[in-house]
Each structure stands twice: as C-alpha cells, then as structure tokens.
mmCIF file of C-alpha atoms in Angstrom:
data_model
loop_
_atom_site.group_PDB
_atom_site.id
_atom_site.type_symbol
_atom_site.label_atom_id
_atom_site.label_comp_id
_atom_site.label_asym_id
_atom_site.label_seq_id
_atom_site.Cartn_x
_atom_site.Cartn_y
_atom_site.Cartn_z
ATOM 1 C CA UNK G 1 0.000 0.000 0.000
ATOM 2 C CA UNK G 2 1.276 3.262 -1.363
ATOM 3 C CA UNK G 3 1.544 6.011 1.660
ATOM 4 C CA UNK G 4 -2.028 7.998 1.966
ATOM 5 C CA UNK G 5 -1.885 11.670 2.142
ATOM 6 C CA UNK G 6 -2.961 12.337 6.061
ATOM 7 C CA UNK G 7 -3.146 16.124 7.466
ATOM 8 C CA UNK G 8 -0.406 16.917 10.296
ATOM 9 C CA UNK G 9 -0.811 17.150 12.644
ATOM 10 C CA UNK G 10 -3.950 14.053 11.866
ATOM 11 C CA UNK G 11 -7.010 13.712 14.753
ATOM 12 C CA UNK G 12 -7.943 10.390 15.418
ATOM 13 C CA UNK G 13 -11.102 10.446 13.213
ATOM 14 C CA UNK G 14 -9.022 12.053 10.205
ATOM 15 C CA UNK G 15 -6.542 8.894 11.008
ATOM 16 C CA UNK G 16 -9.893 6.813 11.058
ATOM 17 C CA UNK G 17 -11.261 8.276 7.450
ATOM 18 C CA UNK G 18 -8.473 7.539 5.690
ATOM 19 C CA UNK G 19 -8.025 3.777 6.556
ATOM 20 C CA UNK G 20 -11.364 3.579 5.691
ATOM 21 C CA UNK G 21 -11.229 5.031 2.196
ATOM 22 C CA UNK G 22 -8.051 2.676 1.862
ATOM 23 C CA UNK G 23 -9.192 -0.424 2.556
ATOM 24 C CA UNK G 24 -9.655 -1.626 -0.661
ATOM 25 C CA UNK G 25 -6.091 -1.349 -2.035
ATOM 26 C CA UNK G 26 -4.744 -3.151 1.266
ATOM 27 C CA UNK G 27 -3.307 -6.572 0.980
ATOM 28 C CA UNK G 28 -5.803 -9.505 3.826
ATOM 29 C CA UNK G 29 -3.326 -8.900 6.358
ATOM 30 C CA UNK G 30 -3.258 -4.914 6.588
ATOM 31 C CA UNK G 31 -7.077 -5.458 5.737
ATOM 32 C CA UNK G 32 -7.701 -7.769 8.476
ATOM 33 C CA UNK G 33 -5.824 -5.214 11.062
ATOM 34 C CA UNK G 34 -7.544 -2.394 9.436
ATOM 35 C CA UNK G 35 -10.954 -4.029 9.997
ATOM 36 C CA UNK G 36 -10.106 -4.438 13.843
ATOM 37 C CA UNK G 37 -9.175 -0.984 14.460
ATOM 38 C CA UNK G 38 -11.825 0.429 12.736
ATOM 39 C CA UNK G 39 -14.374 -1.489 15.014
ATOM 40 C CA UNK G 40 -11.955 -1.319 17.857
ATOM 41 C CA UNK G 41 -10.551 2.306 17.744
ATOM 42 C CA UNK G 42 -10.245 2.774 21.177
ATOM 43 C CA UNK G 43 -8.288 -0.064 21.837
ATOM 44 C CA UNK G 44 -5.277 1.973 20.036
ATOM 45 C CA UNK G 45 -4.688 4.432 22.787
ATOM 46 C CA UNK G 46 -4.391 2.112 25.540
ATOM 47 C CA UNK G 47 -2.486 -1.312 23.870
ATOM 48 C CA UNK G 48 1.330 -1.578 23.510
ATOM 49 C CA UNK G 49 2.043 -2.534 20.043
ATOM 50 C CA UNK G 50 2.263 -6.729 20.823
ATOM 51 C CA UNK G 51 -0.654 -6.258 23.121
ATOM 52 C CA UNK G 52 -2.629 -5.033 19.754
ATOM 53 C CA UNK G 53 -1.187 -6.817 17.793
ATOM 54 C CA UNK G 54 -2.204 -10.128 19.347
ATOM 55 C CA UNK G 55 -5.829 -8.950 20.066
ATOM 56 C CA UNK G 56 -6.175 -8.395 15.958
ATOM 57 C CA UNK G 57 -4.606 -11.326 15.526
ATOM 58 C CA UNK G 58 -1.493 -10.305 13.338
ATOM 59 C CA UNK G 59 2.271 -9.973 13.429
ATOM 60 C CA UNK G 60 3.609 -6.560 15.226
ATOM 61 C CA UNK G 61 5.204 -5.340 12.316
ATOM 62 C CA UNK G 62 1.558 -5.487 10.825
ATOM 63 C CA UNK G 63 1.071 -2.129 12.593
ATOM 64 C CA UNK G 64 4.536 -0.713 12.098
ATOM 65 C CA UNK G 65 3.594 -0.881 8.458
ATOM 66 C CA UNK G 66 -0.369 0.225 8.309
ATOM 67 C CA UNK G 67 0.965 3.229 10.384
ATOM 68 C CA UNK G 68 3.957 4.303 7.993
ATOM 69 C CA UNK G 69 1.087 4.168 5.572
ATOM 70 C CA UNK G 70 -0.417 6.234 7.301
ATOM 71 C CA UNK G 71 1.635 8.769 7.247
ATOM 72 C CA UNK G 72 2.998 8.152 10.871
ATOM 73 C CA UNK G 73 6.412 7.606 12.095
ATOM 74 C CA UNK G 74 5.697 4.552 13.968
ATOM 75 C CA UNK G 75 3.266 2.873 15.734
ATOM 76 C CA UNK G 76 3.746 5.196 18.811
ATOM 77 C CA UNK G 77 3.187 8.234 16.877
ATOM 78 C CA UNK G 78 0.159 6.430 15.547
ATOM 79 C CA UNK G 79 -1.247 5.390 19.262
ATOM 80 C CA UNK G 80 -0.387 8.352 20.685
ATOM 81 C CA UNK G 81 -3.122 10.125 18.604
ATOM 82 C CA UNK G 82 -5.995 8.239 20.313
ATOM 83 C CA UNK G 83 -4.824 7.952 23.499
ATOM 84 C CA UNK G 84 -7.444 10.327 24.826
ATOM 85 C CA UNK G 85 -9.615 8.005 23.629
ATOM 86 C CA UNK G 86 -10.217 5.426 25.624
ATOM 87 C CA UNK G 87 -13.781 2.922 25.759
ATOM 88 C CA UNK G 88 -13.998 -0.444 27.480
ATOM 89 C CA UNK G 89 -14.966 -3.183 24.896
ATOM 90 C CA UNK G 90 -18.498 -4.038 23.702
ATOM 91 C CA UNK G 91 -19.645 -6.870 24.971
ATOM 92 C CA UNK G 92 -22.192 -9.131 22.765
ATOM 93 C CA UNK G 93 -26.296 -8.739 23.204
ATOM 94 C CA UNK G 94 -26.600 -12.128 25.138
ATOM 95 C CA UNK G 95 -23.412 -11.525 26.883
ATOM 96 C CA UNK G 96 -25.196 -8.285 28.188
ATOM 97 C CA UNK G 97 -28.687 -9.696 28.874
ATOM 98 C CA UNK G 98 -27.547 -11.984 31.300
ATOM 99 C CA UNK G 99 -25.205 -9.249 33.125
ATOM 100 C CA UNK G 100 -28.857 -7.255 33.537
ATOM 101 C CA UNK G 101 -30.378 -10.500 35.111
ATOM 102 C CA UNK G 102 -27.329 -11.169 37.479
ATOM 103 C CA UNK G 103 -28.020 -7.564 38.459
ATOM 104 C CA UNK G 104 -31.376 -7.704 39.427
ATOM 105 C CA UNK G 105 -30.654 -11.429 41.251
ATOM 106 C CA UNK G 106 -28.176 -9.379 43.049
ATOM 107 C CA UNK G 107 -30.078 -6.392 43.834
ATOM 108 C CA UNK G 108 -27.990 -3.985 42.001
ATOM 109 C CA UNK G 109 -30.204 -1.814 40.215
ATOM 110 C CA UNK G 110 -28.983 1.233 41.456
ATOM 111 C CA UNK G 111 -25.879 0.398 39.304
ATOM 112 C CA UNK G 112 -27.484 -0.071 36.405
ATOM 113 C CA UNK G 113 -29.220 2.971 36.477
ATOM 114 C CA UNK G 114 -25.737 4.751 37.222
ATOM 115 C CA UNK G 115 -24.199 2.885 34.482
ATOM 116 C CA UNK G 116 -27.230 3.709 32.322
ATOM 117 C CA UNK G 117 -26.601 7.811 33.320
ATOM 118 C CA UNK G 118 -22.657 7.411 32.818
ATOM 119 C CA UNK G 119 -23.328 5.822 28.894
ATOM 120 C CA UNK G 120 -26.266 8.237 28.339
ATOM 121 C CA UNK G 121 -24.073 11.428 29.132
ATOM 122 C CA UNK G 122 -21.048 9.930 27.676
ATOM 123 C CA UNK G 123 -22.713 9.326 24.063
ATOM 124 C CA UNK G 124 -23.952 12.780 24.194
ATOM 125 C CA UNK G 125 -20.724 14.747 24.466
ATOM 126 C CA UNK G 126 -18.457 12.292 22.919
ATOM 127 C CA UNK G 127 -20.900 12.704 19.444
ATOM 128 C CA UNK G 128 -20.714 16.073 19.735
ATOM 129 C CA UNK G 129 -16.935 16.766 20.466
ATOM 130 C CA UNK G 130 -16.039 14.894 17.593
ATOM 131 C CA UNK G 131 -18.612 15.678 15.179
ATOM 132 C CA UNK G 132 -17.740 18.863 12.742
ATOM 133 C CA UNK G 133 -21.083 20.564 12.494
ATOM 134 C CA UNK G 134 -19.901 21.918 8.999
ATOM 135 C CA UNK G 135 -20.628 18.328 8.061
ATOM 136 C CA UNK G 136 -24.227 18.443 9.027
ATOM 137 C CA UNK G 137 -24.800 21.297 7.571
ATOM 138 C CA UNK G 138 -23.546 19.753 3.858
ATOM 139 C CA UNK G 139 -25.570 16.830 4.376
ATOM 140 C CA UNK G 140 -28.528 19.114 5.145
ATOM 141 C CA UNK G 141 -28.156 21.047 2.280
ATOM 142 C CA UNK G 142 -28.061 17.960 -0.182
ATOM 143 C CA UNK G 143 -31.427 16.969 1.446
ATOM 144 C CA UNK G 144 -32.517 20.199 0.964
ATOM 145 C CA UNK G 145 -31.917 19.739 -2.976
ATOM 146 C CA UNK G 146 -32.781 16.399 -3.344
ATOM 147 C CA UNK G 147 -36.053 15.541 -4.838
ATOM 148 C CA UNK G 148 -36.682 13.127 -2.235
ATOM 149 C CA UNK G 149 -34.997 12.083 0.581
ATOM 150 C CA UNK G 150 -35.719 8.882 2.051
ATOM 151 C CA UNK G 151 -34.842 7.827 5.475
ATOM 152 C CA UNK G 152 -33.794 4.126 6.305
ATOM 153 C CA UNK G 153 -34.006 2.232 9.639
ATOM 154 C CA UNK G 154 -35.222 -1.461 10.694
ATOM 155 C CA UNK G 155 -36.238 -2.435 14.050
ATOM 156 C CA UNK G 156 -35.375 0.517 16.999
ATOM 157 C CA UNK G 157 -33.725 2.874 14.139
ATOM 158 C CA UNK G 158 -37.029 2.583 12.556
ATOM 159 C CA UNK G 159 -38.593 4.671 15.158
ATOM 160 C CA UNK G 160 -36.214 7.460 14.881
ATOM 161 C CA UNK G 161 -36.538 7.513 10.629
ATOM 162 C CA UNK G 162 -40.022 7.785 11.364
ATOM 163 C CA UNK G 163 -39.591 10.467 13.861
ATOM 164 C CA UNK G 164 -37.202 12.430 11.697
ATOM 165 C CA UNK G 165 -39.377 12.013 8.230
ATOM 166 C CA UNK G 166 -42.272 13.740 10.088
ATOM 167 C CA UNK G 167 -40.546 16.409 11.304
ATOM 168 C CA UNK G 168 -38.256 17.039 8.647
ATOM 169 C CA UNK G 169 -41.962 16.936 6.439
ATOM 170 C CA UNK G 170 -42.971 20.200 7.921
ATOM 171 C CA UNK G 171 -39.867 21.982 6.242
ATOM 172 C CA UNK G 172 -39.490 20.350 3.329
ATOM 173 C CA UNK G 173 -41.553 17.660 0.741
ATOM 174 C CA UNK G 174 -40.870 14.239 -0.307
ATOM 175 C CA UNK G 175 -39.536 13.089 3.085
ATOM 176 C CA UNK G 176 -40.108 8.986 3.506
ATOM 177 C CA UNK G 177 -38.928 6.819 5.946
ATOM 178 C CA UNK G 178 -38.618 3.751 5.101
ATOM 179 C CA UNK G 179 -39.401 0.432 5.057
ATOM 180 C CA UNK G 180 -43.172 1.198 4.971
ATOM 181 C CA UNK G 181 -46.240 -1.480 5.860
ATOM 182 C CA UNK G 182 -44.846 -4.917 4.947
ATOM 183 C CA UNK G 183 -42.519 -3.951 2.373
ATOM 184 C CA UNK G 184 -38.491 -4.278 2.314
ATOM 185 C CA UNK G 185 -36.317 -1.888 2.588
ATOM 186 C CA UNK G 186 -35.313 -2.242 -0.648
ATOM 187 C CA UNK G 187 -38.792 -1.666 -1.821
ATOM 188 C CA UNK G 188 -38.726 1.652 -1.084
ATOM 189 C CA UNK G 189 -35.813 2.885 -2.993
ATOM 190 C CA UNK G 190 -36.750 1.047 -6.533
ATOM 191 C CA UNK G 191 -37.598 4.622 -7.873
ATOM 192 C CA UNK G 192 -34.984 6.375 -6.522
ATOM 193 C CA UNK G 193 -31.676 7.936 -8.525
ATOM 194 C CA UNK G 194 -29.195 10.721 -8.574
ATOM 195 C CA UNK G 195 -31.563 13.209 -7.792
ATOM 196 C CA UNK G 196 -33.047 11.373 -4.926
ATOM 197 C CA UNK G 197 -31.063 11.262 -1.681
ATOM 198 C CA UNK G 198 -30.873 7.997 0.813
ATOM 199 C CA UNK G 199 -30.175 8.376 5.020
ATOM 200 C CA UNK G 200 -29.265 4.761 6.000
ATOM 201 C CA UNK G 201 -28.828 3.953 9.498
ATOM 202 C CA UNK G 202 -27.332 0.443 11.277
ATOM 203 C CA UNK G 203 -25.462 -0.339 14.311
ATOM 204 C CA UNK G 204 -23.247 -3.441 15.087
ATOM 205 C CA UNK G 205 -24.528 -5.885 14.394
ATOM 206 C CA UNK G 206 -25.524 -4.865 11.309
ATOM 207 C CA UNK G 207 -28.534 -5.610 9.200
ATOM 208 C CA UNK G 208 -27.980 -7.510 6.695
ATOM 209 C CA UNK G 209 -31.203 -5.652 4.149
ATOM 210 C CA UNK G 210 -29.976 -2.284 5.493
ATOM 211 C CA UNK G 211 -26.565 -3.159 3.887
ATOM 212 C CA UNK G 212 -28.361 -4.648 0.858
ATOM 213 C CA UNK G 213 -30.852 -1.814 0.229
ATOM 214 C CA UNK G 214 -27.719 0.643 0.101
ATOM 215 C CA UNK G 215 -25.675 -1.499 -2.345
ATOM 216 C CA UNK G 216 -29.186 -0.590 -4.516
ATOM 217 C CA UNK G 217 -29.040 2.851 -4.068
ATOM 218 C CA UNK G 218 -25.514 2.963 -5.002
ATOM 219 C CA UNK G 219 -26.169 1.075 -8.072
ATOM 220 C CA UNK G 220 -29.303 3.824 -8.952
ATOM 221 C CA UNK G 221 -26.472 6.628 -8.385
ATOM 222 C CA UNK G 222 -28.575 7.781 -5.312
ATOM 223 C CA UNK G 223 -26.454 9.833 -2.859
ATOM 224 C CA UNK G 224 -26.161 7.797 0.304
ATOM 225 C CA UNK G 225 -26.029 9.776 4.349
ATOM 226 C CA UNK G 226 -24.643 6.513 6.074
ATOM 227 C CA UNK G 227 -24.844 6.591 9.892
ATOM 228 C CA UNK G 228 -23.192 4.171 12.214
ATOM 229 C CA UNK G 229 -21.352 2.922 15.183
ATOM 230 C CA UNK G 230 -17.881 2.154 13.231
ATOM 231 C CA UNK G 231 -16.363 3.173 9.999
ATOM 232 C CA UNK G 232 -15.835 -0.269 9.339
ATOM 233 C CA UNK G 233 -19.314 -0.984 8.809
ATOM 234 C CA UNK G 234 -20.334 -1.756 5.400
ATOM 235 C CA UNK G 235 -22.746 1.155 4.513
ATOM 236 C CA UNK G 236 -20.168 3.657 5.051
ATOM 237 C CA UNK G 237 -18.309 2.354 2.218
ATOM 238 C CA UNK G 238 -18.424 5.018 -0.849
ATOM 239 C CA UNK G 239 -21.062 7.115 1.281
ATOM 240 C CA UNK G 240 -21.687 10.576 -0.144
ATOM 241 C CA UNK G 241 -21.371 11.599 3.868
ATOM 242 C CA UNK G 242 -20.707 9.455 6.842
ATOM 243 C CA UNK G 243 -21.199 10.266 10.377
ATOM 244 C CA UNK G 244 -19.938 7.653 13.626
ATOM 245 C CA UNK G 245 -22.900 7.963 16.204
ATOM 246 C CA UNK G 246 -22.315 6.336 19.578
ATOM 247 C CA UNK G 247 -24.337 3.791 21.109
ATOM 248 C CA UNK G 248 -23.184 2.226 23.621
ATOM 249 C CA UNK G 249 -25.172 0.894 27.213
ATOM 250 C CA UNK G 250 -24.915 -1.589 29.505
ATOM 251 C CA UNK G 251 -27.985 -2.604 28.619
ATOM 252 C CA UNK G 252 -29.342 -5.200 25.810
ATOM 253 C CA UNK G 253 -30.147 -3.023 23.004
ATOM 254 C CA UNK G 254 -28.527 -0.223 21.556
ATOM 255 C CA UNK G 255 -28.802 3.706 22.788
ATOM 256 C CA UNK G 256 -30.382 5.864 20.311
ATOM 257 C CA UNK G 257 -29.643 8.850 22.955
ATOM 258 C CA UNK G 258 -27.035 10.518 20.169
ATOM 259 C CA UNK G 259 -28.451 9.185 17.545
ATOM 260 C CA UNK G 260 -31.584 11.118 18.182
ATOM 261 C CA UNK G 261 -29.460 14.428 18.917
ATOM 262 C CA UNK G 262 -28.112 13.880 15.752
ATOM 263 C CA UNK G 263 -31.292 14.170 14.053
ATOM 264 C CA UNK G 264 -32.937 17.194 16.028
ATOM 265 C CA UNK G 265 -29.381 18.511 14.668
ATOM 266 C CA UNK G 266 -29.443 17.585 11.323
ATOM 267 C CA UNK G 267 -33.816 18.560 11.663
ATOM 268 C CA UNK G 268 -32.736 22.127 12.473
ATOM 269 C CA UNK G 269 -30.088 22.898 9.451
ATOM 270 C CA UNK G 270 -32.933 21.561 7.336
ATOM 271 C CA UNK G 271 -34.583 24.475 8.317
ATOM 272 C CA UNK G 272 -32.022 26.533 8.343
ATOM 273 C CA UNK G 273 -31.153 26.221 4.872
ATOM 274 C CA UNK G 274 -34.776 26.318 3.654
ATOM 275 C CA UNK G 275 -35.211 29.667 4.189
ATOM 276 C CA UNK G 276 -37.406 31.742 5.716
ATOM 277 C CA UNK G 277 -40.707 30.692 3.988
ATOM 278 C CA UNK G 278 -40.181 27.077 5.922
ATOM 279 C CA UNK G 279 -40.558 29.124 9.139
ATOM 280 C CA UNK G 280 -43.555 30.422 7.946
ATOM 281 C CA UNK G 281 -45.114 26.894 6.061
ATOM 282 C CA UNK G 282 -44.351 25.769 10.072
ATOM 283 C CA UNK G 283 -46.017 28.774 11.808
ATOM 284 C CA UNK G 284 -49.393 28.308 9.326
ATOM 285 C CA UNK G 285 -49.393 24.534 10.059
ATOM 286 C CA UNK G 286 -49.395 24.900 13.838
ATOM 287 C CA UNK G 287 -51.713 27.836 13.421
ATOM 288 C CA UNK G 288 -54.512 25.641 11.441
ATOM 289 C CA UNK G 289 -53.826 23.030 14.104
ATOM 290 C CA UNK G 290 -54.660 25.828 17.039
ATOM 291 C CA UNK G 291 -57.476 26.594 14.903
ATOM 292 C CA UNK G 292 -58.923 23.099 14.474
ATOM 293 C CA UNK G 293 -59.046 22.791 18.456
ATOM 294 C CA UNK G 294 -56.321 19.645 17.697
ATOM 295 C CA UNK G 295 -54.254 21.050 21.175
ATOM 296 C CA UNK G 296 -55.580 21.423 24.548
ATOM 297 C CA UNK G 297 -56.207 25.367 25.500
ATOM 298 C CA UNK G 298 -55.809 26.214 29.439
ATOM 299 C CA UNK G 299 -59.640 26.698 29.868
ATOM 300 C CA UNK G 300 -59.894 22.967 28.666
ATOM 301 C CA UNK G 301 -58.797 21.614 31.793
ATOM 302 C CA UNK G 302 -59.023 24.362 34.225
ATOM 303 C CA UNK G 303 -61.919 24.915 36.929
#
C-alpha cells in the first residue's frame, strides 16, 4: 500500500477516514488489522504494540507498516493520537442480557441505572466533540436539494426515521422513511436515482437488508447519508457523507440517545437552509392546528 496523504498534525477520526477510504487497495493482512481498528478504535490508545497486535490477531510489524502508511512515524506516533480516547470493549447482546439479570438477582439496580446515566451522558458529548457541524450542515443542504430524501431504519432505528421524516416533512416535501407497511427496505428505494437522496442507518450488528438496500441505491447513483457505530461498517463504504454515532449501554439493546441528537441537529439545518418561507409553512401549520381545536387550550382543563 502506497503512503495515503494524512493532514499533520492528523485527529484520530481524520486517522480513522483515511483507513477507511483505503481499505480496498490493502493486501488480507493490513485489511484484516484495518478491519479491527476500525471497530476497535479505542483499543489503540491504551495497547502496547504486541498487546494489539495479538488482540487483531497479526504480526507486530503489521502495525509498524499500516501506520507508515499512514503517514505516521511509527506505531507510537500512531497510538499516541488516540490515546485520549479510551472505551472499554463491547460486549455481545446475550453476553449483556444476562449481566442485567445477574443484576437484578443481586439487587444492584442502582448500578445499572448509574451505568445507564454514565453511557447516556457519555454518548452525548463524545458525538458532539467529535462531530464537525460543517458536516451536518452539507448533508442538510443535499437533502434540501434532493427531490426526495428517504430515510432508512429497521427495528429501533425505525422509530427514529419515522420520527425524523415527520418532522423534517414540515420543512421540506418528499420526506419517507422507510421500510413502509410490509414492504423491504429495498422496496422503497426502486424509484430512486441521482436526484433522490438515501439516510441509511445500522449499528453493530448490522442488518444484513440495510446493507443490501444501500448497495441498490448505489447502483441507482442515489447519494447515500450513512450513519453508524464504526467506519468499518459496510454502509459507510463510498457514502456521499458518513457520520460515527455512539451507542453504547450496559444494557441489551442499543442507545439511540445521540443518535436522536443527531437528528434534532441535522432537523434544524434543514430548516435553516430552507429559508425563511419554511418558518412560515411551520407557523401556518401549527396555526390551522390551534385553529382546528387539535391542542388542549388552558380553559380545557381548568376549573
């Protein structure tokens, strides 16, 4: 692998971004290392180089050379960049249910809901210390533009797509989430091309007809907003814009605490760069609602 052009002095995500957009041209064993780090960044910052080196499973001289590539002296130039960034490991869903039913055998609730706080708090401010807003606001503006913009989450993301096409509706038209009824998600997109843009949203582990249905957009030449967990998962791939939201918990399923900061976010540049007759379209359709007796008035309740 030639060496990859990487700004000095590089952040951790900019470090991050660039393996990412390299994997292809790596040979299976910087690929395989490049995989691990990508899911496992914060293991970098706190590993000696055979301590990392035998958790991914290669040869130490594995990460000399993916970190020359990289632009970096060695591999202690390269960990030193993430050492403020340090995470325990994930541990797997059943792995994690039956840590919340030793809890409650043991009486420890009052842990979990600390641990639930710390994780909550945590995802909030490490999503938005190390998300550039300028970012957003791009991605808002291509949504802006597009013709349509559809909006793609299964199971708990589905929720939040839902959430986010009906507000993002008021400002703008042709907002969708998707999958609708008892369709697939690939269902949705079968009209959609270049002038159509896709948000696609999956965690680890990932969902196998999220990652299908954006291979489909890519194929239709529809712009793709990919949201996840990791760079190294497979939607992120070629993405017109990518953004790493976290999710961790001790609990079973995911936190969608960031996630859904990241769309009241992403909801409010929207309007932003809609202009001034969005505000208004807003202000009429709340006004018709207050009109229509739809919300409850003080004297409706008061004696």
């Amino acid at each position: 692998m030639k060496q990859t052009n990487v700004p000095n002095p590089a952040t951790s995500a900019e470090l991050l971004e660039t393996l990412q957009s390299a994997r292809a041209d790596l040979t299976p064993e910087l690929a395989k290392l490049a995989n691990f780090l990508l899911e496992n960044p914060y293991e970098i910052g706190v590993n000696s180089i055979r301590q990392l080196a035998t958790k991914a499973e290669v040869k130490p001289n594995t990460l000399v050379r993916l970190s020359r590539s990289l632009g970096m002296d060695s591999y202690e130039a390269f960990r030193e960049v993430f050492r403020d960034e340090i995470r325990q490991g994930r541990e797997t869903y059943p792995d994690r249910a039956r840590w919340l039913q030793s809890l409650a055998q043991r009486g420890e609730i009052g842990a979990l809901y600390a641990a639930s706080a710390e994780s909550a708090i945590d995802n909030i401010v490490s999503f938005f210390a190390s998300t550039d807003h300028h970012l957003i606001e791009v991605a808002a503006k291509d949504i802006v533009a597009a013709r349509r913009c559809y909006v793609l989450g299964v199971g708990v993301n589905n929720a939040v797509a839902r959430n986010f096409a009906y507000l993002a509706g008021m400002a703008i038209d042709g907002v969708r989430a998707l999958p609708q009824g008892g369709t697939l998600p690939v269902d949705g997109i079968a009209r959609a091309d270049a002038g159509d843009i896709l948000i696609a949203m999956t965690f680890r582990p990932y969902r196998r007809e999220i990652v299908e249905a954006v291979a489909v957009a890519r194929a239709q030449g529809v712009p793709v907003i990919a949201i996840s967990d990791s760079l190294a998962c497979p939607i992120m791939a070629d993405a017109q814009h990518r953004f790493v939201v976290p999710t961790d918990t001790p609990q079973f399923f995911i936190s969608t605490i960031a996630l859904t900061a990241f769309f009241e976010v992403l909801i409010a540049f929207i309007i932003a760069e809609a202009g001034e007759d969005v505000v208004t379209s807003i202000d009429a359709y709340h006004a018709q609602r207050q009109a229509l007796g739809i919300y409850v008035e003080d004297k409706d309740w008061q004696t």
